[in-house]
XYZ file of C-alpha atoms in Angstrom:
105
model
C -4.768 -16.734 -9.827
C -3.044 -17.340 -6.593
C -4.409 -14.343 -5.304
C -8.024 -15.087 -5.947
C -7.577 -18.680 -4.655
C -6.113 -17.197 -1.237
C -8.267 -14.388 -0.772
C -11.075 -16.131 0.867
C -11.300 -15.761 4.747
C -10.894 -19.615 5.055
C -7.461 -19.424 3.208
C -6.386 -16.530 5.134
C -7.092 -18.324 8.175
C -5.373 -21.562 7.180
C -2.326 -19.659 5.861
C -2.058 -17.327 8.649
C -1.485 -13.598 8.496
C 1.896 -13.313 7.826
C 2.244 -15.914 5.233
C -0.887 -14.723 3.512
C 0.537 -11.160 3.622
C 3.904 -12.406 2.157
C 2.278 -14.075 -0.794
C 0.387 -11.009 -1.574
C 3.345 -8.737 -1.484
C 5.231 -11.243 -3.504
C 2.929 -10.387 -6.435
C 4.583 -6.986 -6.698
C 7.811 -8.746 -7.326
C 6.482 -11.015 -9.682
C 4.657 -8.170 -11.731
C 8.087 -6.203 -11.939
C 9.938 -9.432 -13.091
C 7.276 -10.031 -15.541
C 7.763 -6.744 -17.230
C 11.465 -7.143 -17.069
C 11.257 -10.562 -18.645
C 9.034 -9.131 -21.445
C 11.562 -6.386 -22.102
C 14.390 -8.992 -22.516
C 12.242 -11.026 -24.994
C 11.440 -7.976 -27.166
C 14.623 -7.064 -29.365
C 13.506 -4.625 -31.651
C 10.383 -2.609 -30.609
C 10.409 -2.057 -26.846
C 7.388 0.231 -26.857
C 4.948 -2.411 -25.625
C 7.097 -3.639 -22.640
C 7.898 -0.125 -21.842
C 4.057 0.814 -21.826
C 3.425 -2.203 -19.666
C 6.048 -1.145 -17.366
C 4.840 2.576 -17.071
C 1.286 1.202 -16.301
C 2.924 -1.111 -13.503
C 4.783 1.896 -12.047
C 1.781 4.111 -12.334
C -0.363 1.539 -10.540
C 2.240 0.647 -7.883
C 2.882 4.575 -7.287
C -0.828 4.916 -6.594
C -0.931 2.136 -4.346
C 1.951 3.372 -2.446
C 0.644 6.988 -2.152
C -2.788 5.844 -1.220
C -1.465 3.495 1.517
C 0.869 6.385 2.904
C -2.131 8.724 2.956
C -4.436 6.152 4.614
C -1.603 5.404 7.409
C -1.392 9.180 7.970
C -4.955 9.987 8.143
C -6.356 6.882 9.992
C -4.877 5.897 13.238
C -5.821 3.283 15.723
C -7.026 4.387 19.081
C -6.621 2.461 22.437
C -10.200 0.989 22.129
C -9.338 -0.544 18.961
C -11.622 1.760 17.148
C -10.329 3.975 14.307
C -10.302 7.903 14.078
C -11.526 9.305 10.880
C -8.909 12.319 10.588
C -5.358 12.807 12.320
C -5.346 15.594 14.714
C -4.441 19.010 13.568
C -0.856 20.170 13.211
C 0.475 22.331 15.824
C 0.039 26.167 14.997
C 2.826 28.720 15.603
C 1.404 31.998 16.989
C 3.926 34.599 18.337
C 6.891 32.370 18.082
C 5.156 29.789 20.447
C 3.691 26.466 19.371
C -0.133 26.120 20.285
C -1.240 22.486 20.480
C -4.964 21.970 20.545
C -6.047 19.695 23.125
C -8.519 16.932 22.195
C -10.634 17.090 25.352
C -10.310 18.157 28.916
C -10.065 15.446 31.562
């Protein structure tokens, strides 16, 4: 509920970027603590909290991997626009590294 209430443009501006970002990152901690709390409450059959924990780990893992891929593939340029794909990695031919130049100046 706090995420929905603070996700409007007006609230983001009111909270400020850093505080808004910190609040949204605290949701990950709250979710992990919620699963841990559920696990502590259940005494006999821990299958359900384990399933919730596995789902949380899968979702957070997907989020982490997709964020890493996004950071690798999209990079800002000097003009503030974004390039779609990162440059090609250097090739090694005949023991020498060949860099492909983007455009002649």
